[in-house]
XYZ file of C-alpha atoms in Angstrom:
564
model
C -18.165 -4.650 -0.591
C -14.689 -4.626 -2.089
C -13.859 -4.683 -5.844
C -10.292 -5.425 -6.914
C -9.587 -4.664 -10.585
C -6.625 -6.167 -12.436
C -5.734 -7.034 -16.026
C -3.984 -9.889 -17.810
C -3.641 -11.596 -21.165
C -4.659 -15.251 -20.628
C -8.392 -15.773 -21.096
C -8.388 -19.547 -20.835
C -6.025 -19.595 -17.884
C -8.326 -17.370 -15.831
C -11.361 -19.467 -16.818
C -9.597 -22.643 -15.697
C -8.911 -21.016 -12.333
C -12.455 -19.683 -11.894
C -14.125 -23.013 -12.603
C -11.402 -25.166 -11.063
C -11.006 -26.309 -7.442
C -9.024 -23.244 -6.398
C -5.546 -23.144 -4.929
C -6.695 -24.786 -1.699
C -9.908 -26.515 -2.823
C -11.896 -23.479 -1.685
C -14.032 -23.238 -4.852
C -17.384 -24.901 -4.257
C -20.076 -25.047 -6.939
C -18.514 -22.512 -9.382
C -21.134 -21.284 -11.873
C -22.066 -18.241 -13.955
C -24.601 -15.906 -12.344
C -24.534 -13.216 -15.051
C -22.996 -12.668 -18.485
C -23.111 -10.479 -21.579
C -25.565 -13.051 -22.964
C -26.657 -15.883 -20.703
C -27.794 -17.923 -23.706
C -24.482 -17.437 -25.513
C -22.171 -18.022 -22.531
C -21.381 -21.733 -21.992
C -21.264 -22.532 -18.253
C -18.668 -25.210 -17.432
C -19.959 -25.164 -13.879
C -23.403 -26.334 -14.902
C -22.561 -28.085 -18.183
C -19.142 -29.798 -18.046
C -19.437 -30.691 -21.729
C -19.285 -26.994 -22.590
C -15.581 -26.955 -21.745
C -13.190 -24.169 -20.876
C -11.990 -23.758 -24.462
C -15.474 -23.127 -25.842
C -16.187 -20.445 -23.243
C -12.797 -18.847 -23.906
C -13.495 -18.734 -27.646
C -16.901 -17.121 -27.090
C -15.414 -14.499 -24.804
C -12.449 -13.897 -27.108
C -14.592 -13.586 -30.250
C -14.058 -9.854 -30.679
C -10.444 -10.176 -29.539
C -9.818 -12.605 -32.416
C -11.329 -10.155 -34.891
C -9.165 -7.362 -33.547
C -6.108 -9.652 -33.666
C -6.584 -10.259 -37.377
C -6.882 -6.506 -37.922
C -3.590 -6.044 -36.090
C -1.822 -8.609 -38.220
C -1.730 -11.404 -35.670
C -0.958 -9.256 -32.590
C -3.338 -9.532 -29.668
C -4.198 -6.305 -27.858
C -2.113 -5.972 -24.671
C -3.647 -6.877 -21.297
C -7.037 -7.565 -22.857
C -8.408 -9.681 -19.963
C -10.204 -7.631 -17.280
C -10.699 -9.286 -13.892
C -12.586 -7.913 -10.901
C -13.367 -10.017 -7.812
C -16.120 -8.455 -5.690
C -16.409 -9.522 -2.053
C -18.852 -8.654 0.708
C -17.554 -7.680 4.136
C -17.357 -10.229 6.976
C -20.730 -10.455 8.695
C -22.752 -9.283 5.691
C -25.939 -11.142 4.828
C -26.099 -13.866 2.194
C -26.709 -12.609 -1.344
C -28.658 -14.710 -3.818
C -27.453 -15.458 -7.347
C -29.950 -12.907 -8.664
C -28.561 -10.229 -6.336
C -24.984 -11.031 -7.327
C -26.058 -10.824 -10.982
C -27.343 -7.284 -10.378
C -24.086 -6.379 -8.626
C -22.089 -7.644 -11.617
C -24.191 -5.755 -14.180
C -23.888 -2.520 -12.233
C -20.116 -2.824 -11.876
C -19.416 -3.576 -15.561
C -21.646 -0.606 -16.372
C -19.824 1.690 -13.915
C -16.409 0.547 -15.157
C -17.410 1.135 -18.823
C -16.834 -2.527 -19.653
C -20.450 -3.013 -20.662
C -22.556 0.145 -20.345
C -26.263 -0.604 -20.088
C -27.957 -0.598 -23.494
C -24.673 -0.708 -25.437
C -24.992 -3.597 -27.918
C -21.331 -3.148 -28.976
C -19.999 -3.598 -25.439
C -17.315 -6.050 -24.303
C -18.188 -9.652 -23.521
C -18.102 -10.588 -19.849
C -19.148 -13.211 -17.293
C -19.605 -13.226 -13.511
C -18.656 -16.484 -11.761
C -19.677 -17.349 -8.221
C -17.852 -20.050 -6.320
C -18.363 -18.942 -2.700
C -21.079 -17.366 -0.577
C -19.300 -14.062 -0.131
C -17.877 -13.145 -3.548
C -17.977 -13.336 -7.318
C -15.355 -12.882 -10.040
C -16.194 -10.680 -13.000
C -14.169 -11.446 -16.119
C -14.251 -9.587 -19.434
C -12.282 -9.359 -22.645
C -11.734 -5.684 -23.347
C -12.373 -5.479 -27.075
C -15.762 -4.185 -28.176
C -17.794 -5.508 -31.105
C -16.778 -2.436 -33.111
C -13.092 -3.273 -32.527
C -12.439 -0.404 -30.126
C -11.097 -0.736 -26.582
C -13.364 0.446 -23.737
C -12.530 3.572 -21.731
C -11.307 1.924 -18.525
C -9.413 4.885 -17.050
C -10.029 4.952 -13.254
C -12.210 1.848 -13.623
C -11.271 0.611 -10.154
C -12.291 3.896 -8.552
C -15.600 3.918 -10.439
C -16.276 0.300 -9.460
C -15.555 1.191 -5.855
C -17.956 4.143 -5.960
C -20.682 1.888 -7.349
C -20.062 -0.600 -4.540
C -20.689 2.162 -2.000
C -24.117 2.719 -3.591
C -24.851 -1.024 -3.681
C -23.980 -1.354 0.022
C -26.535 1.314 0.905
C -29.271 -0.162 -1.286
C -28.658 -3.803 -0.285
C -28.321 -3.077 3.429
C -24.698 -4.234 3.595
C -21.882 -2.995 5.778
C -20.774 0.464 4.615
C -17.047 0.383 3.931
C -14.781 3.416 3.789
C -14.292 5.088 0.434
C -10.716 5.229 -0.827
C -8.869 8.032 -2.604
C -6.105 6.036 -4.343
C -3.557 6.884 -1.628
C -3.738 3.508 0.114
C -0.833 1.058 -0.174
C -1.279 -2.070 -2.235
C -3.065 -4.899 -0.494
C -1.343 -8.300 -0.358
C -2.018 -10.501 -3.358
C -3.498 -13.967 -3.042
C -0.071 -15.473 -3.701
C 1.484 -13.333 -0.942
C -1.204 -14.367 1.538
C -0.774 -18.034 0.637
C 2.988 -17.725 1.131
C 2.470 -16.222 4.585
C 0.219 -19.127 5.570
C 2.747 -21.693 4.377
C 5.571 -20.047 6.306
C 3.574 -19.472 9.486
C 4.083 -15.701 9.367
C 1.642 -13.034 10.518
C 2.445 -10.426 7.840
C 3.583 -10.562 4.233
C 7.063 -9.535 3.146
C 5.568 -6.430 1.519
C 3.900 -5.357 4.770
C 7.016 -6.037 6.839
C 9.223 -4.069 4.457
C 6.748 -1.189 4.491
C 6.892 -0.840 8.274
C 10.683 -1.099 8.336
C 10.965 1.563 5.622
C 8.663 3.953 7.481
C 10.531 3.479 10.763
C 13.943 4.025 9.174
C 12.793 7.068 7.181
C 11.532 8.592 10.425
C 14.959 8.298 12.064
C 17.447 9.281 9.335
C 18.029 12.625 7.660
C 19.716 11.748 4.365
C 18.970 9.473 1.459
C 22.264 7.640 1.919
C 21.531 6.960 5.596
C 18.110 5.611 4.658
C 19.572 2.948 2.375
C 22.450 2.173 4.759
C 20.222 1.544 7.768
C 17.857 -0.624 5.726
C 20.829 -2.775 4.727
C 21.944 -2.974 8.352
C 18.602 -4.592 9.141
C 19.358 -7.400 6.694
C 17.180 -5.930 3.940
C 18.558 -6.166 0.427
C 18.572 -2.861 -1.455
C 18.694 -2.423 -5.227
C 18.880 1.040 -6.771
C 17.854 2.145 -10.254
C 20.030 4.749 -11.947
C 19.081 7.188 -14.669
C 20.677 6.345 -18.040
C 21.837 9.913 -18.705
C 22.735 11.386 -15.321
C 23.608 8.233 -13.381
C 21.565 9.561 -10.438
C 19.299 7.235 -8.476
C 15.761 7.405 -9.835
C 14.279 4.549 -7.822
C 14.976 1.721 -5.415
C 13.652 -1.716 -4.508
C 13.800 -3.750 -1.295
C 13.790 -7.482 -0.585
C 13.115 -9.022 2.829
C 15.698 -11.417 4.307
C 15.074 -14.952 3.042
C 12.093 -13.971 0.862
C 12.744 -15.687 -2.463
C 10.749 -16.940 -5.449
C 10.632 -20.464 -6.848
C 13.989 -19.908 -8.565
C 15.619 -18.883 -5.284
C 15.908 -15.240 -6.326
C 14.988 -12.324 -4.021
C 11.448 -10.955 -4.339
C 11.854 -7.224 -4.943
C 9.355 -4.482 -4.082
C 9.794 -0.958 -5.399
C 9.432 1.847 -2.865
C 6.204 3.136 -4.450
C 4.830 -0.434 -4.441
C 5.237 -0.527 -0.666
C 3.373 2.753 -0.171
C 2.845 5.868 -2.318
C 4.899 8.070 0.018
C 7.841 5.649 0.093
C 8.777 6.350 -3.513
C 12.179 7.971 -3.905
C 10.636 11.290 -4.976
C 8.279 11.469 -1.999
C 11.084 10.513 0.377
C 13.298 13.249 -1.041
C 10.586 15.822 -0.449
C 10.595 14.974 3.247
C 14.311 14.433 3.718
C 15.225 17.648 1.917
C 14.170 19.689 4.955
C 16.477 17.689 7.237
C 19.734 17.296 5.315
C 21.496 20.127 7.116
C 20.588 18.845 10.588
C 23.297 18.483 13.236
C 22.836 16.002 16.072
C 24.553 16.233 19.454
C 27.068 13.596 20.410
C 26.144 14.174 24.034
C 23.060 15.959 25.337
C 23.468 17.488 28.779
C 19.754 17.140 29.479
C 18.348 13.840 28.119
C 14.862 15.298 28.520
C 15.462 17.898 25.799
C 14.400 15.763 22.771
C 11.172 14.785 24.516
C 10.375 18.383 25.433
C 10.978 19.491 21.848
C 8.616 16.816 20.605
C 5.954 17.904 23.102
C 6.275 21.546 22.045
C 6.160 20.614 18.363
C 3.061 18.472 18.934
C 1.297 21.453 20.511
C 2.209 23.565 17.484
C 0.923 20.849 15.148
C -2.400 20.802 16.991
C -2.782 24.510 16.329
C -1.938 24.012 12.638
C -4.730 21.424 12.309
C -7.159 24.057 13.558
C -6.016 26.541 10.894
C -7.099 26.914 7.267
C -3.702 25.919 5.846
C -4.444 22.416 4.564
C -1.014 21.908 2.995
C 0.737 22.731 6.270
C -1.681 20.521 8.197
C -1.023 17.613 5.834
C 2.714 18.166 6.257
C 2.357 18.014 10.047
C 0.300 14.808 9.835
C 3.054 13.178 7.795
C 5.696 14.347 10.277
C 3.530 13.110 13.157
C 3.753 9.656 11.632
C 7.537 9.935 12.054
C 7.074 10.956 15.691
C 5.052 7.830 16.424
C 7.716 5.589 14.872
C 10.665 7.157 16.696
C 8.700 7.356 19.940
C 7.923 3.644 19.737
C 11.611 2.860 19.219
C 12.651 5.114 22.109
C 10.152 3.564 24.537
C 11.383 0.465 26.405
C 8.325 -0.025 28.612
C 5.698 -2.774 28.347
C 3.403 -0.392 26.482
C 5.819 -0.214 23.562
C 3.872 -2.777 21.511
C 0.837 -0.470 21.596
C 2.948 2.430 20.321
C 4.309 0.258 17.514
C 0.756 -0.716 16.554
C -0.322 2.940 16.680
C 2.533 3.987 14.379
C 1.635 1.193 11.970
C -2.037 2.195 11.941
C -1.308 5.900 11.502
C 0.721 5.231 8.352
C -2.603 5.245 6.494
C -3.663 8.515 8.137
C -0.450 10.392 7.327
C -1.219 10.864 3.611
C -4.161 11.993 1.511
C -4.757 13.612 -1.858
C -3.824 16.990 -0.332
C -0.213 17.795 -1.247
C 1.806 18.264 1.935
C 3.907 21.326 2.731
C 6.809 19.477 4.356
C 8.763 22.678 4.923
C 6.027 23.913 7.270
C 6.471 20.796 9.423
C 10.272 20.997 9.659
C 10.257 21.578 13.438
C 8.051 18.551 14.144
C 10.029 16.270 11.837
C 13.305 17.554 13.294
C 12.022 16.813 16.795
C 11.053 13.302 15.694
C 14.558 12.632 14.377
C 16.209 14.001 17.520
C 14.044 11.606 19.527
C 15.657 8.758 17.588
C 18.946 9.788 19.237
C 17.494 9.897 22.758
C 19.599 7.715 25.049
C 16.833 6.825 27.478
C 13.163 7.351 28.242
C 12.744 10.151 30.830
C 9.891 8.627 32.837
C 6.984 10.987 33.363
C 8.029 13.307 30.555
C 7.652 10.477 28.047
C 4.117 9.941 29.325
C 3.469 13.673 28.949
C 4.518 13.338 25.297
C 2.325 10.250 24.927
C -0.558 12.246 26.380
C 0.065 14.980 23.783
C -0.079 12.387 20.998
C -3.578 11.428 22.136
C -4.796 14.964 21.559
C -3.113 15.304 18.169
C -4.329 11.891 16.963
C -7.879 12.781 17.956
C -7.506 16.093 16.098
C -6.141 14.236 13.050
C -9.172 11.951 12.960
C -11.468 14.984 13.116
C -9.469 16.816 10.426
C -9.748 13.877 8.021
C -13.420 13.349 8.831
C -14.229 16.971 8.010
C -12.694 16.431 4.556
C -14.416 13.085 3.905
C -11.130 11.178 4.096
C -12.924 8.087 5.355
C -10.033 5.632 5.347
C -7.627 8.107 6.921
C -10.114 9.027 9.650
C -10.656 5.346 10.432
C -6.875 4.774 10.548
C -6.419 7.697 12.945
C -9.165 6.295 15.180
C -7.420 2.921 15.202
C -4.113 4.583 16.106
C -5.896 6.486 18.873
C -7.207 3.257 20.404
C -3.691 1.823 20.536
C -2.302 5.041 22.022
C -5.028 5.111 24.673
C -4.270 1.516 25.611
C -0.557 2.282 25.806
C -1.202 5.419 27.852
C -3.316 3.530 30.379
C -0.606 0.886 30.771
C 2.075 3.525 31.288
C 0.238 6.091 33.393
C -1.120 4.030 36.284
C 2.181 3.281 38.062
C 3.482 6.815 37.473
C 0.379 8.526 38.875
C 0.383 6.098 41.798
C 3.995 7.018 42.569
C 3.263 10.745 42.313
C 0.283 10.329 44.639
C 2.419 8.437 47.151
C 4.947 11.297 47.134
C 2.324 14.047 47.637
C 3.591 16.997 49.739
C 2.429 17.911 53.234
C -1.149 19.150 53.639
C 0.094 22.709 54.258
C 1.839 22.779 50.864
C -1.152 21.127 49.176
C -3.481 23.803 50.596
C -1.168 26.512 49.265
C -1.314 24.924 45.817
C -5.091 24.790 46.135
C -5.165 28.554 46.683
C -2.847 29.052 43.703
C -5.189 26.933 41.585
C -8.288 28.952 42.537
C -6.461 32.189 41.792
C -5.031 31.033 38.467
C -7.942 28.953 37.096
C -11.094 29.945 39.017
C -13.451 28.477 36.388
C -11.832 25.054 36.515
C -10.682 24.803 40.116
C -13.594 22.722 41.452
C -13.282 20.117 38.685
C -9.514 19.920 39.099
C -9.792 19.433 42.864
C -12.402 16.701 42.384
C -10.160 14.825 39.965
C -8.485 11.728 41.528
C -5.202 12.946 39.997
C -5.166 16.105 42.167
C -2.780 14.541 44.729
C -0.389 13.580 41.905
C -0.626 17.144 40.551
C 0.481 18.579 43.905
C 3.670 16.480 43.708
C 4.334 17.765 40.194
C 3.720 21.357 41.319
C 6.170 20.886 44.200
C 8.815 19.589 41.783
C 8.171 22.507 39.417
C 8.557 24.970 42.271
C 11.889 23.381 43.162
C 12.899 23.686 39.485
C 12.392 27.461 39.629
C 8.748 27.938 38.584
C 6.096 30.008 40.333
C 3.171 27.553 40.828
C 0.465 30.168 40.381
C 1.971 31.599 37.202
C 2.674 28.113 35.910
C -0.931 26.967 36.423
C -2.206 30.065 34.634
C 0.156 29.437 31.725
C -0.515 25.741 31.157
C -4.219 26.145 31.883
C -4.623 28.423 28.886
C -2.521 26.408 26.421
C -5.712 24.643 25.342
C -9.234 24.561 26.693
C -9.957 22.346 29.711
C -13.748 22.201 29.431
C -13.752 18.983 27.393
C -11.173 17.232 29.588
C -12.569 14.312 31.603
C -9.601 14.498 33.982
C -8.424 18.136 34.114
C -5.914 17.531 36.930
C -4.305 14.811 34.838
C -4.133 17.172 31.857
C -2.480 19.911 33.930
C -0.088 17.392 35.448
C 1.365 16.403 32.071
C 1.461 19.952 30.763
C 3.509 20.983 33.797
C 5.708 17.886 33.535
C 6.717 19.002 30.044
C 7.990 22.369 31.319
C 11.801 22.746 31.464
C 13.798 22.867 34.682
C 14.737 26.526 34.969
C 17.505 26.035 37.476
C 19.115 23.276 35.369
C 18.817 25.451 32.268
C 20.631 28.296 33.995
C 23.373 25.948 35.135
C 23.883 24.575 31.629
C 24.022 28.087 30.208
C 26.981 28.794 32.457
C 28.729 25.543 31.526
C 30.730 24.915 28.377
C 28.945 23.939 25.124
C 28.715 20.412 23.797
C 30.420 19.030 20.720
C 28.445 18.099 17.647
C 28.440 14.978 15.519
C 27.130 15.582 12.026
C 25.457 12.994 9.811
C 25.572 10.021 12.185
C 23.106 7.177 11.840
C 20.915 6.889 14.984
C 21.577 3.755 16.983
C 17.862 3.349 17.643
C 17.282 2.804 13.943
C 19.642 -0.188 13.846
C 17.769 -2.548 16.114
C 18.232 -6.199 16.913
C 16.899 -8.731 14.364
C 13.193 -8.207 13.842
C 10.386 -10.747 13.680
C 10.896 -11.382 9.961
C 14.682 -11.721 10.040
C 14.601 -14.030 13.049
C 12.179 -16.410 11.357
C 13.769 -16.282 7.930
C 17.459 -16.981 7.532
C 18.995 -16.266 4.163
C 18.645 -19.161 1.742
C 21.959 -20.337 0.385
């Protein structure tokens, strides 16, 4: 059950909408199911002669009194509006049940506390099976305004209780860190244009992806503009420094043909200029290589940083853990952009889902997550995907995403835990798409039986408690190929198995050979490292904008040309 509180100043206008046909003739049988006084509330839905104006005057009675006291000035935003909707699949609620819902919500929101004869006047209108609209004028009979601070949060908490008592679907409790949901007008616009997402949602995902790749505020705005997004900055009157920014999607205009602007904080709480600066401040001094001798390096750094982040989530430092979760969101975005395979769409969906899991009410220590965020930005500069190593990194993201869901669940962050679970499902689907051909190729290239038997002895010596399960795993043949490659790269197989086998526990792994395979894949090539150490150093390019951030026209820009 979802309440959605808003305020306005046009009593009659809202009444006309509630009892009218709706924007798309979706209002059927609109009528009042509850009110401050059922006898005193004219119902245009049941008695057309009552009229909208009469109902508006009855509701605005105390507002008119207060207006005269104020010398002809109406109180600001005095119309309180709260649609309440059941979840898809919920049972049908009767008018009497909806009336109880309405009374409990106006009580919880302090609009009309039970037993308060001086409370605000209100009505609850039903014009569909699955929802009602509660409307009130927020001036009490004693002329005072009600205490509506955090009214939406209190209404939401009451809905959680109603769901339990009425046997309805239990929705996740919010903590005021969620981005704004699309308005009815935005959804209607999407339908008219044949789009799948609103301009606000599209801009939000573009902003997250760009912020993950750049390391300065200037680069952030520049890359957004390169994607065809209009950028408008707000400067402080005294200092002239930027104190805010707004974005407009290509071709998204209002009735007057003007761009529709969305402030950064209106896209998502952590896209405000202040929150962005907190994250970017740890990266401003970063140098990025013009040429990387080993293209695998960025992926290995990400894998190492992901392992560190997993350990942080198991610690008691909540601020550092929250910082790593936010940086992990950057990793998912840059990883999706750096992945050309058919599983890329699953990684994009995972990054989009995890955006909700990357923030909570816990203030993040972004400095603690500098290494992970730095690794994410270096990945944006990766020239190509290094095959199996990229899958090893993808495998590491599965573990960290699962840990993130558990971390949020332990702290009753219901929406964040659900978002992490959704991201995990997309990552698992992407992993399965990517891993099958790679494991099949490794199995096909398995070494001779003599070498495989030697690796079997190394396994029993290094990991005696796990050896039988590893050998029974279908991925054992693929692991022997990876061990042979590691041996060629300068590693001792027995020592390597002992090292990677103790990085994290293997008892809970369904496929321990597969786990060991990707842990070994992520190890550096010792012989190549030694050769590069002897070679000359590489030059550096400071402050460049990553090419992966400036992509080809996206779904929105391809469908919407600029209006002239």
